[in-house]
CSV table of C-alpha atoms in Angstrom, one decimal:
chain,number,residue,atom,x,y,z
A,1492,UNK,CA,-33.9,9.1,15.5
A,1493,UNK,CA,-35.1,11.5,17.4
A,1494,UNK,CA,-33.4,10.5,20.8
A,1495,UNK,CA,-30.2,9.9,19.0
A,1496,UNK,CA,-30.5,13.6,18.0
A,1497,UNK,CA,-30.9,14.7,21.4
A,1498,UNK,CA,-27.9,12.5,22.5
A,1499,UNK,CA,-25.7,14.3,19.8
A,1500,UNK,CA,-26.3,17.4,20.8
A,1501,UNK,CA,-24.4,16.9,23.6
A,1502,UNK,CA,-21.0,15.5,21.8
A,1503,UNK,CA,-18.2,17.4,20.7
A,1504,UNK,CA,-15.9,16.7,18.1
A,1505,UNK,CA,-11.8,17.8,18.4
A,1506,UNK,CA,-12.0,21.0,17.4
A,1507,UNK,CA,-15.0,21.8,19.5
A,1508,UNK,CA,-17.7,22.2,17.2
A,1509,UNK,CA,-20.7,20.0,17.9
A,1510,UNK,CA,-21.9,17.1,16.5
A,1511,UNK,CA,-24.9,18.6,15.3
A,1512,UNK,CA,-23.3,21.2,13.9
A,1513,UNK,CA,-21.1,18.4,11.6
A,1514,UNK,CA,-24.6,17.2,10.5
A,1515,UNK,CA,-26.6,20.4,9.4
A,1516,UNK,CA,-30.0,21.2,9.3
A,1517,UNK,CA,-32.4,18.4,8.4
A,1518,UNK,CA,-33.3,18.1,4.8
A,1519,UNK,CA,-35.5,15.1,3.9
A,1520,UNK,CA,-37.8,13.0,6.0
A,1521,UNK,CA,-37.3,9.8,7.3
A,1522,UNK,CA,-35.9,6.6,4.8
A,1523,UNK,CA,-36.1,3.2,4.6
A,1524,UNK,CA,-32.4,1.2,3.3
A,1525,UNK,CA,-33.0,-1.1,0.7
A,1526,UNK,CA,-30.7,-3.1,2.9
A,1527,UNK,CA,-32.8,-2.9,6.0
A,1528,UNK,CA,-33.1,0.0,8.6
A,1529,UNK,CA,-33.9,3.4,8.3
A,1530,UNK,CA,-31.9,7.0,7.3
A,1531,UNK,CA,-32.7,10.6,8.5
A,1532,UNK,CA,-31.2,12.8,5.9
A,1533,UNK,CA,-29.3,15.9,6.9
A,1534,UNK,CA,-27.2,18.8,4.7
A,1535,UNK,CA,-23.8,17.1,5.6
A,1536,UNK,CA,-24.6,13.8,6.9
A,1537,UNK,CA,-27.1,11.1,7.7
A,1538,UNK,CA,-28.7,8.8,10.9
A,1539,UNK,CA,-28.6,5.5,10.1
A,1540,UNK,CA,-29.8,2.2,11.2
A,1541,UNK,CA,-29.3,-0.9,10.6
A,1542,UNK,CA,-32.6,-2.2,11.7
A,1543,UNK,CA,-36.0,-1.0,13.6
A,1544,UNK,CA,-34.6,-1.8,16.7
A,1545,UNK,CA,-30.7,-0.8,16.8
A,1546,UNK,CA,-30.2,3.0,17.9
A,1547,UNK,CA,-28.8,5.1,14.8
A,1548,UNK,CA,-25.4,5.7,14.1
A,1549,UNK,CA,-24.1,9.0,12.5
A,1550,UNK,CA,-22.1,9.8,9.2
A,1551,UNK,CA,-20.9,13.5,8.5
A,1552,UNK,CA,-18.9,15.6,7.4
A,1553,UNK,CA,-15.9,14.7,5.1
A,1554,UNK,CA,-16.2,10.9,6.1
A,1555,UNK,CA,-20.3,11.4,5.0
A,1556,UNK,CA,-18.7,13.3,1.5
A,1557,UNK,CA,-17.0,9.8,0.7
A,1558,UNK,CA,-19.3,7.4,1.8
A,1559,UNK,CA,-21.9,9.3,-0.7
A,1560,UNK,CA,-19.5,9.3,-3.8
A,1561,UNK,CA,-19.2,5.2,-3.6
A,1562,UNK,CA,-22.8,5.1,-3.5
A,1563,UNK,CA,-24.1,5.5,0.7
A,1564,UNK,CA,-25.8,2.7,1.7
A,1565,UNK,CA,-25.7,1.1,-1.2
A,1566,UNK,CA,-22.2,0.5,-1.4
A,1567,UNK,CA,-19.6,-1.6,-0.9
A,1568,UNK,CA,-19.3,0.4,2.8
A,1569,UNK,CA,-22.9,-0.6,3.3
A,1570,UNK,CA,-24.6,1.1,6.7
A,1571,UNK,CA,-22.7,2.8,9.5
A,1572,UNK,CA,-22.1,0.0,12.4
A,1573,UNK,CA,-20.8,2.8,15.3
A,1574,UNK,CA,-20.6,6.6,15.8
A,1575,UNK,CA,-17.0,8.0,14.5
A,1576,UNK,CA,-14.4,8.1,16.9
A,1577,UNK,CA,-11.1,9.3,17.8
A,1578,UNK,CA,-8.2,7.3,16.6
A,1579,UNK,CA,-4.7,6.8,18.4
A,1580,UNK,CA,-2.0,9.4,17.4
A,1581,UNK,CA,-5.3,11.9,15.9
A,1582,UNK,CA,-8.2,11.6,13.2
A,1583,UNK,CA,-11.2,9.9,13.2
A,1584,UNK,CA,-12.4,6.3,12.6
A,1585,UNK,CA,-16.1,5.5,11.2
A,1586,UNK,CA,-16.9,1.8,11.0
A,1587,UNK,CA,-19.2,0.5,8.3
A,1588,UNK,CA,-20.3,-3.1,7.5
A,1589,UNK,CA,-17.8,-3.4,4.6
A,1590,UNK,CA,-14.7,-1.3,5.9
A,1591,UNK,CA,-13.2,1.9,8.2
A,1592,UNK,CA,-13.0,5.3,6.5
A,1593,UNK,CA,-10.5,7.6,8.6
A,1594,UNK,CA,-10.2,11.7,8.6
A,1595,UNK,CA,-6.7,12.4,8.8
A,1596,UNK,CA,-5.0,15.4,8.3
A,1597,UNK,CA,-8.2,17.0,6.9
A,1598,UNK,CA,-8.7,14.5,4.3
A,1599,UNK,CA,-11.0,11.1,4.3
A,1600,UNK,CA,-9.0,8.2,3.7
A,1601,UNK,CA,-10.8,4.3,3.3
A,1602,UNK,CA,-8.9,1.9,5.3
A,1603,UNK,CA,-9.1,-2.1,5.5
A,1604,UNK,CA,-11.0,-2.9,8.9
A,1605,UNK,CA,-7.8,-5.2,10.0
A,1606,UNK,CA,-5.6,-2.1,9.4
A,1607,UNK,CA,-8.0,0.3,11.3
A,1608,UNK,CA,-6.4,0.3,15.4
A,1609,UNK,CA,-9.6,2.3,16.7
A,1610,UNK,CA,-10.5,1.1,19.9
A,1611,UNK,CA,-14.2,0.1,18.9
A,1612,UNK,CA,-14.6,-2.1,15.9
A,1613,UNK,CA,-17.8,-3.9,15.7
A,1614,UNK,CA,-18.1,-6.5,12.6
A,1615,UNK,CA,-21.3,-7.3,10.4
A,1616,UNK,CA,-21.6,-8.2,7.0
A,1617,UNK,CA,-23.2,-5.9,4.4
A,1618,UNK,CA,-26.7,-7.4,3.5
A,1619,UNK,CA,-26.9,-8.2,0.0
A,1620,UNK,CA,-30.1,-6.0,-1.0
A,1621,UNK,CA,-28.0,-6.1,-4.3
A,1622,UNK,CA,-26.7,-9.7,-4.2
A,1623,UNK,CA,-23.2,-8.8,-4.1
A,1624,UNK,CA,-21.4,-11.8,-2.7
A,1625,UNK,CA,-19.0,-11.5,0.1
A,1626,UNK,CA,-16.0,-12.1,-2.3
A,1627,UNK,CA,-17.5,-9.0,-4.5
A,1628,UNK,CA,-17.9,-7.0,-1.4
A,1629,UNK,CA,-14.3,-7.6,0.3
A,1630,UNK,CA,-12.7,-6.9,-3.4
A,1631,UNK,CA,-14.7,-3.5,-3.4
A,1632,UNK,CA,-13.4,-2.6,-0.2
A,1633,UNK,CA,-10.0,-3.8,-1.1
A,1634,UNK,CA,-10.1,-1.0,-4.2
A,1635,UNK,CA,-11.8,1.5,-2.0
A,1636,UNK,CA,-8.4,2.0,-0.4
A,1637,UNK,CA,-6.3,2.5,-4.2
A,1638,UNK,CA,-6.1,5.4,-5.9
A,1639,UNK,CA,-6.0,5.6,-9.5
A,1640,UNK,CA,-2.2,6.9,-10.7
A,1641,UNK,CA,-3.5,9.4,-13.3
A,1642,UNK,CA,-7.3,10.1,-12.3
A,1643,UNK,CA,-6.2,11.0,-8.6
A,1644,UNK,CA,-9.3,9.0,-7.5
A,1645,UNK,CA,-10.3,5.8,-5.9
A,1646,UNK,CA,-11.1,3.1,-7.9
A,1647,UNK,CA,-14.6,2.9,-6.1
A,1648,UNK,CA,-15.3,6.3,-7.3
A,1649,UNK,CA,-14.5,5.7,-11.2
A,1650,UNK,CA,-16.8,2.5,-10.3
A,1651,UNK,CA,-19.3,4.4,-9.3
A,1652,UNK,CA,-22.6,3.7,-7.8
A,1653,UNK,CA,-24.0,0.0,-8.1
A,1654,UNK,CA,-26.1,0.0,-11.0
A,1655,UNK,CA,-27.2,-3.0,-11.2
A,1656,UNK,CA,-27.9,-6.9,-9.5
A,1657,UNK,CA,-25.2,-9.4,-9.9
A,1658,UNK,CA,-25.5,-11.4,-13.0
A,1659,UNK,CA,-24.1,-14.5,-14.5
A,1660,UNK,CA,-21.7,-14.3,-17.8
A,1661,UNK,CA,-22.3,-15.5,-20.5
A,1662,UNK,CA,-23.0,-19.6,-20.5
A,1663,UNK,CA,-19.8,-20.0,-22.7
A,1664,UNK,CA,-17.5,-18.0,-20.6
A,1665,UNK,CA,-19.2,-18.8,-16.5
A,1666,UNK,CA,-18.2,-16.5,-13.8
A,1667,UNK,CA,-20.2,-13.2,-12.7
A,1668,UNK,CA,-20.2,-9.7,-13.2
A,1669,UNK,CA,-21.6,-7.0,-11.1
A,1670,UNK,CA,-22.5,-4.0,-12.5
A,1671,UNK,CA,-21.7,-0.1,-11.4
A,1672,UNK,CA,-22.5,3.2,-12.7
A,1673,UNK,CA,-18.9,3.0,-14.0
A,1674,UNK,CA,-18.0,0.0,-14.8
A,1675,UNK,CA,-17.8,-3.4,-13.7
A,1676,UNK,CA,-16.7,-6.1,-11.1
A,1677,UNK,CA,-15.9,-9.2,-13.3
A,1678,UNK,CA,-15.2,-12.8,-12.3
A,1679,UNK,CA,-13.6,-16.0,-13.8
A,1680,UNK,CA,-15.5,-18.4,-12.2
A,1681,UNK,CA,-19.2,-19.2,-10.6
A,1682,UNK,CA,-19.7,-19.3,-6.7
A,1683,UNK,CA,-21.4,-22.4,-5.5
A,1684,UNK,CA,-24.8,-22.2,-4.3
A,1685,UNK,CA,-24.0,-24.1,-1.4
A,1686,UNK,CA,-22.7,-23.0,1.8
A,1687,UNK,CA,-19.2,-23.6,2.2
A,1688,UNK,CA,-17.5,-25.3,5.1
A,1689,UNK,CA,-17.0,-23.2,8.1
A,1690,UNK,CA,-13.9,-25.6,9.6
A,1691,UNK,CA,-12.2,-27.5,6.8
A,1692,UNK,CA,-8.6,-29.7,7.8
A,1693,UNK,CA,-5.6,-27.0,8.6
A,1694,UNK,CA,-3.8,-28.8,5.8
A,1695,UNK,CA,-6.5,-26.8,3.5
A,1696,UNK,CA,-5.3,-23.5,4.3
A,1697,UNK,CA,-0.9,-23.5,4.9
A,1698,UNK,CA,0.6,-20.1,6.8
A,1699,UNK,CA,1.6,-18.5,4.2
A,1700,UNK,CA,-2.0,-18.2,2.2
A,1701,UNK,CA,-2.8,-16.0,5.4
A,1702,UNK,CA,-3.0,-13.0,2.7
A,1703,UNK,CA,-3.2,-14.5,-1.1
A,1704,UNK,CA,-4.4,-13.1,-4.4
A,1705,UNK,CA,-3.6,-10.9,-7.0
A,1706,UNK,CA,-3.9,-7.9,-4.3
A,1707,UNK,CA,-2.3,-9.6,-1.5
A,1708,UNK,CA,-5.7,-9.4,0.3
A,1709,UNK,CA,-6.7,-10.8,3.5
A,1710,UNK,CA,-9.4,-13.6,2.4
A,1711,UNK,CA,-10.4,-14.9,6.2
A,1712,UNK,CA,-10.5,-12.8,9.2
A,1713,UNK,CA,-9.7,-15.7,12.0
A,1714,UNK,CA,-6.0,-16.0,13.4
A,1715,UNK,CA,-6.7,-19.9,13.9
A,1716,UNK,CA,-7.0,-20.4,10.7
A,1717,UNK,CA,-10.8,-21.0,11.1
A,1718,UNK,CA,-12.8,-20.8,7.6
A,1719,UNK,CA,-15.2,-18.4,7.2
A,1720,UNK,CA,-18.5,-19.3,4.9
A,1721,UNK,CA,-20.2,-17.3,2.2
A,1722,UNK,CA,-24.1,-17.4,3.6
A,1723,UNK,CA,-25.6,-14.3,3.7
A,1724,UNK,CA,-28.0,-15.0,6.7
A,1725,UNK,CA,-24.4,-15.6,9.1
A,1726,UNK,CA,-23.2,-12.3,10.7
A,1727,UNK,CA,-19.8,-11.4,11.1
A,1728,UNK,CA,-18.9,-12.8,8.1
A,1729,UNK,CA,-17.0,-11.7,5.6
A,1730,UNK,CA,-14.6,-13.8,4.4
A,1731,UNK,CA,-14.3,-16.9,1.2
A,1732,UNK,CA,-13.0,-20.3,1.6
A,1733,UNK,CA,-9.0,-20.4,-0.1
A,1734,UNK,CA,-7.9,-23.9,-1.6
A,1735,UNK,CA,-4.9,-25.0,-1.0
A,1736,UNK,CA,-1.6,-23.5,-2.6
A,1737,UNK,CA,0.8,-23.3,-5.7
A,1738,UNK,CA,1.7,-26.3,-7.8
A,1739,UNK,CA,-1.2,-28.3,-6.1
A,1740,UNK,CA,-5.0,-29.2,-6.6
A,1741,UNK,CA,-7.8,-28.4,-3.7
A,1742,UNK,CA,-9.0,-31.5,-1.8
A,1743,UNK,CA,-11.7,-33.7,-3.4
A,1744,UNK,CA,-14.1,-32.1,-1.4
A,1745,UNK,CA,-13.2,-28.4,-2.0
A,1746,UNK,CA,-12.9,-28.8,-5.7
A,1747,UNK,CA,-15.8,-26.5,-6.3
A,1748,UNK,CA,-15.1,-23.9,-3.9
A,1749,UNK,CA,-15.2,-20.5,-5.3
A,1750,UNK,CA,-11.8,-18.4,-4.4
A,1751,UNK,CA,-11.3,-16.4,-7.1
A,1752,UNK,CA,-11.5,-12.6,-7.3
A,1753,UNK,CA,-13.2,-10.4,-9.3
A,1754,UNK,CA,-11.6,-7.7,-11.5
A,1755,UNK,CA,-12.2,-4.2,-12.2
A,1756,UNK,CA,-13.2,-2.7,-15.3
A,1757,UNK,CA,-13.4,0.9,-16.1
A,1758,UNK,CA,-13.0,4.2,-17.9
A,1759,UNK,CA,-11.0,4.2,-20.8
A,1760,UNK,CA,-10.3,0.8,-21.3
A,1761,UNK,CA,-14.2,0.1,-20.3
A,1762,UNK,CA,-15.3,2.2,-22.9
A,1763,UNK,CA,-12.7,0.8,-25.6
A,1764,UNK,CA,-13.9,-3.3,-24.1
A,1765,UNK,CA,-17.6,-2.5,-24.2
A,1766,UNK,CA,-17.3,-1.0,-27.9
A,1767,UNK,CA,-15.8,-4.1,-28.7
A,1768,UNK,CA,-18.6,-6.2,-27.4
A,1769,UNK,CA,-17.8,-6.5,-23.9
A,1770,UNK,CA,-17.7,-9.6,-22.6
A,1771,UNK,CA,-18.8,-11.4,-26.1
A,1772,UNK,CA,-15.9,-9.9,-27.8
A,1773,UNK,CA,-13.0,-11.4,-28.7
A,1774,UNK,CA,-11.5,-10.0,-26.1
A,1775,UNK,CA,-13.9,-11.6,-23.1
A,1776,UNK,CA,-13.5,-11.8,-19.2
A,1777,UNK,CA,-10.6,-9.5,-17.6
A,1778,UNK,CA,-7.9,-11.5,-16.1
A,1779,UNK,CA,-6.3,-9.4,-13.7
A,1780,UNK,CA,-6.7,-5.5,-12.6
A,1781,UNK,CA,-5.4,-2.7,-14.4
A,1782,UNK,CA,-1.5,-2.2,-14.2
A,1783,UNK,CA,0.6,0.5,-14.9
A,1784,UNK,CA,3.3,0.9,-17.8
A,1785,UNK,CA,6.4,1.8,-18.1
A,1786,UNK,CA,6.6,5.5,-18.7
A,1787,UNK,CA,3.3,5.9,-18.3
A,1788,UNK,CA,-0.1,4.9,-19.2
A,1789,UNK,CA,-2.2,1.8,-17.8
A,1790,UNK,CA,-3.2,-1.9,-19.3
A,1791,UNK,CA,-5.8,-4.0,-18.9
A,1792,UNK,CA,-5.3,-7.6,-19.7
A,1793,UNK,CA,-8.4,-9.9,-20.7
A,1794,UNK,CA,-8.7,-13.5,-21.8
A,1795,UNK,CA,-8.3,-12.8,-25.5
A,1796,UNK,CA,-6.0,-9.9,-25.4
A,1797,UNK,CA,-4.5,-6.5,-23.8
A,1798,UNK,CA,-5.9,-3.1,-24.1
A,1799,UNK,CA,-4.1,0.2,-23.3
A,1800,UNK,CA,-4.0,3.9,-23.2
A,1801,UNK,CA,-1.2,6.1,-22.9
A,1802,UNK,CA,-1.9,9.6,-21.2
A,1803,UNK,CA,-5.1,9.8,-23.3
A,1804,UNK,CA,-8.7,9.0,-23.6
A,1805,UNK,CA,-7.6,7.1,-26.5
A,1806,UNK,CA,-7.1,3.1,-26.2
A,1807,UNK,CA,-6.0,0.6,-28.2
A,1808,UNK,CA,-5.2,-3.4,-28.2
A,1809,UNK,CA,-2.2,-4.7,-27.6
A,1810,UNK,CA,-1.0,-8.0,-28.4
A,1811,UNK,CA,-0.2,-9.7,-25.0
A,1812,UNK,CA,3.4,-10.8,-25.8
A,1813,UNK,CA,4.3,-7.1,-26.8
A,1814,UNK,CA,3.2,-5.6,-23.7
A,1815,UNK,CA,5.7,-4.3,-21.2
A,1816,UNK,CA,3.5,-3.7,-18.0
A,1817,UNK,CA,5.2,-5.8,-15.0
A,1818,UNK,CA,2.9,-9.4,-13.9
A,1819,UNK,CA,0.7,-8.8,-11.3
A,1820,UNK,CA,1.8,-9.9,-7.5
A,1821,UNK,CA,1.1,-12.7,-6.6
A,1822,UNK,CA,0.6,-14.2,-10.0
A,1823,UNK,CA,1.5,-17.5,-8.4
A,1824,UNK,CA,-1.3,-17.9,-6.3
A,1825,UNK,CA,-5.2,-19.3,-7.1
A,1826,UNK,CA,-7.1,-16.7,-8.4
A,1827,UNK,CA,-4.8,-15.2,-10.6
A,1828,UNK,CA,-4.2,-14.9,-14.3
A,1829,UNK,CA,-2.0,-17.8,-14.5
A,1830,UNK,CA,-4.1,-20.1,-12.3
A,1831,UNK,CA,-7.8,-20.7,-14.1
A,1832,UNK,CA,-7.4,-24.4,-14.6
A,1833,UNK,CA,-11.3,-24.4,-14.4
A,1834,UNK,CA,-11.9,-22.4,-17.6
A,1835,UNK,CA,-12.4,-23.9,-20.9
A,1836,UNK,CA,-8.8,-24.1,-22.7
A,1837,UNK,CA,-10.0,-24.3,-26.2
A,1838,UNK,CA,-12.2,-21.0,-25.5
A,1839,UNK,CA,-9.0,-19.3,-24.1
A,1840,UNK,CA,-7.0,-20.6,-26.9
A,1841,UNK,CA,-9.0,-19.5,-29.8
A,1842,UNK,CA,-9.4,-16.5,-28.3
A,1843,UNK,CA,-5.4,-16.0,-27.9
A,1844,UNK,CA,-5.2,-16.9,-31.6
A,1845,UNK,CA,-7.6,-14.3,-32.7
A,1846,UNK,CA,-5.6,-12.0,-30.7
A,1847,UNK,CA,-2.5,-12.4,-32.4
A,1848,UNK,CA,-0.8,-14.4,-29.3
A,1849,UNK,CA,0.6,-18.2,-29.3
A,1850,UNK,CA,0.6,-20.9,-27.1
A,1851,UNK,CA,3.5,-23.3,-26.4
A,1852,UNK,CA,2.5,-25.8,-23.8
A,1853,UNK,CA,5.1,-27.6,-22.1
A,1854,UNK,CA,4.0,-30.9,-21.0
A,1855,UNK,CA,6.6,-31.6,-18.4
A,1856,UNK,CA,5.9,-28.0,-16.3
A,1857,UNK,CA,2.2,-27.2,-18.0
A,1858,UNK,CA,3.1,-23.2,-18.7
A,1859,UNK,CA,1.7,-21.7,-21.8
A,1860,UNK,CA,4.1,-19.4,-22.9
A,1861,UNK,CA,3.3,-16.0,-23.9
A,1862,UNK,CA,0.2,-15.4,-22.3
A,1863,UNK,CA,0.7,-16.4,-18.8
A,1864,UNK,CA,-1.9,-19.3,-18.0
A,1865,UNK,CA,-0.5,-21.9,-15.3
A,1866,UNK,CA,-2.4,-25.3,-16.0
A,1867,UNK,CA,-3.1,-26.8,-12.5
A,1868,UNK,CA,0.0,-29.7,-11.8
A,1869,UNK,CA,-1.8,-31.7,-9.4
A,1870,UNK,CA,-0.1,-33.9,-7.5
A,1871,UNK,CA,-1.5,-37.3,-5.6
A,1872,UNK,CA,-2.8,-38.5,-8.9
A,1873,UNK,CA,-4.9,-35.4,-9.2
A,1874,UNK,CA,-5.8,-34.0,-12.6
C-alpha cells in the first residue's frame, strides 16, 4: 500500500492536481474485503486490492463518491481492477470487476464495460462473498447505468447497499431473490447448481440473441458466439448461457439452463408489495421492471397483479388489463413476462383470478389474453 502511495505521488490528474491530493489524508487503518484483498481508507477515496499479492488500485474523488453510494466493495462494482484513466475525447474511466464508472463533464456516470472505449480494460468477475450469481451481478450493473424518471437517481442507489445473502423463494413460487438495503433483486426461476456448458452447438445461440432480454442486455461477452459458464471459481467470466429463441423450446440438453433475469423491486411500490405480504401475497414474484405511465407515474407488474403510484408516495393495485403502461421491450424474448413456461400455471392463474384479471387461452397460438403470458410453442415434437 505503501509503495503504491509513493508511486501516486508522482501522478497528475488533468487539471494538475495530484493524485494524492484526489485521495486526502488517510483516515482508517488498513482493511480486509469480504471479497478478498485488502483497502486503505482515505477522506475521498480508497487503495484497493484484489488479493495479497496484486499492487492496489485507487478510487477517488467523484468516481469514489458513487462507488460508495451502491455499496463499495460490496457492490455490484465489486473491487477496483486498474487505476482511472483518461478516456478519448476527455473524462476519466475507472474499471471495476462488475462495470466502468466515467467522470464526464464533472459528473460520475456508470457505464457498461462493452460501451467503455478506454484504452485499458482488464476483465474479472466480482467474487461472490455475498453469493450473488453472475446473472444477479450483470442485471445490477445493467441498472447501475438507469436513472429513475422521477427520483433523479440510479436504480442502484434506491437499491441500496446489499443487505443480505441470496435466498431461494418460496418452495411454491422457485426462483431467488437477493436482498438490498432498498429493496430487492427478484427472479422467476432457480439457477442450476451445475456448471453450465462453456461451448454449446452455434444453432443454440442464432445472431440476433447477440443482446436479448427485457433490457436489451448483452448476456455473453464473446464475438464467436462462444458461451460463457456461471462457476464462480472461472475468471473473466461474466456472462449466462441463452436458449434458443422465440416460438421455440431449448435443446434437450439445455432444458434446465437458467437465462432468466431478475427484476427490481423498490420504493414505493416495495413498500406497498411488502405490506401486502411480499412475495407470499397475492400478488407474488415481479414479472418485469418498473415502467413508466402515461402522463406520469410508474407500474410495477407482478404475477398476480399491477401496482402503481402516480406522483405520490401513495400506491395502489391495479388490475392488469386496466393498466395503460407500454409492454416492456423485448417482451418476445426468454426471460420476459410472457415467456415463463417453467412456472406453475395453476399458481399463476389463481393468482390472476384473485386479482381481478381473466385468462383466455388460445389453443392454436397458446397466448393468455389479458395478462401477457406466452406458453412455450415448441416445435420438433417438443412440449
Amino acid at each position: 500500500m505503501h509503495k503504491k502511495w509513493q508511486f501516486l505521488c508522482t501522478q497528475h490528474q488533468p487539471d494538475g492536481s495530484s493524485t494524492i491530493e484526489q485521495l486526502g489524508v488517510p483516515c482508517l487503518l488498513q482493511q480486509v474485503n469480504p471479497n478478498g484483498g485488502q483497502r486503505y481508507n482515505f477522506v475521498t477515496g480508497e487503495l484497493v486490492s484484489i488479493d495479497n499479492s496484486t499492487p492496489p488500485s485507487a478510487v477517488y474523488g467523484k468516481i469514489f463518491a458513487l462507488w460508495q453510494l451502491a455499496g463499495g466493495v460490496k457492490s455490484g462494482w465489486g473491487r477496483p481492477l486498474a487505476d482511472e484513466q483518461d478516456l478519448p475525447g476527455g473524462g476519466r474511466c475507472s474499471v471495476f470487476e462488475g462495470g466502468h464508472i466515467h467522470w464526464v463533464g464533472g459528473v460520475a456516470v456508470p457505464t457498461l464495460a462493452e460501451d467503455c472505449n478506454a484504452a485499458h480494460r482488464p476483465t474479472g468477475q466480482a467474487a461472490s462473498w455475498n453469493r450473488m450469481p453472475p446473472h444477479f451481478q450483470r442485471k445490477w450493473t445493467y441498472l447501475s447505468t438507469i436513472t429513475h424518471p422521477l427520483q433523479k437517481k440510479s436504480i442502484v442507489q434506491l437499491l441500496g447497499p446489499p443487505s443480505l445473502q441470496l435466498k431461494n423463494n418460496p418452495a411454491s413460487l422457485g426462483g431467488q431473490s437477493f436482498h438490498f438495503a432498498g429493496g430487492y433483486l427478484i427472479s422467476l426461476s432457480k439457477p442450476p447448481p451445475s456448471v453450465l456448458p462453456t461451448r454449446p452447438p452455434r444453432s443454440a445461440a442464432p445472431p440476433h440473441l447477440a443482446r436479448t432480454s427485457q433490457n436489451n442486455l448483452k448476456l455473453w461477452l464473446d464475438d464467436d458466439d462462444t458461451f460463457l459458464d456461471m462457476n464462480p471459481g472461472t475468471p473473466n467470466r461474466m456472462s449466462i448461457v441463452l436458449t434458443s429463441g422465440p416460438g421455440s423450446c431449448p435443446p434437450k440438453d439445455q432444458e434446465n439452463i437458467d437465462n432468466i433475469e431478475p427484476f427490481a423491486v423498490y420504493g414505493t411500490i416495495l413498500r406497498f408489495w411488502e405490506k401486502k405480504g411480499g412475495l407470499d401475497s397475492k400478488f407474488g414474484r415481479p414479472i418485469c421492471d418498473e415502467r413508466d405511465l402515461p402522463g406520469g407515474g410508474r407500474c410495477g407488474a407482478f404475477e398476480g397483479g399491477h401496482i402503481h403510484y402516480h406522483h405520490t408516495d401513495t400506491a395502489r393495485e391495479c388490475l392488469p388489463r386496466m393498466c395503460t403502461a407500454p409492454p416492456p421491450p423485448g417482451a418476445s424474448y426468454a426471460g420476459s413476462p410472457q415467456m415463463q413456461a417453467t412456472s406453475p400455471m395453476d399458481l399463476h392463474a389463481t393468482r390472476r383470478q384473485r386479482a381481478g384479471s381473466y385468462v383466455d387461452m388460445d389453443a392454436s397460438t397458446k397466448h393468455t389474453k389479458g395478462v401477457g403470458f406466452l406458453m412455450c410453442g415448441c416445435k420438433n415434437g417438443g412440449q
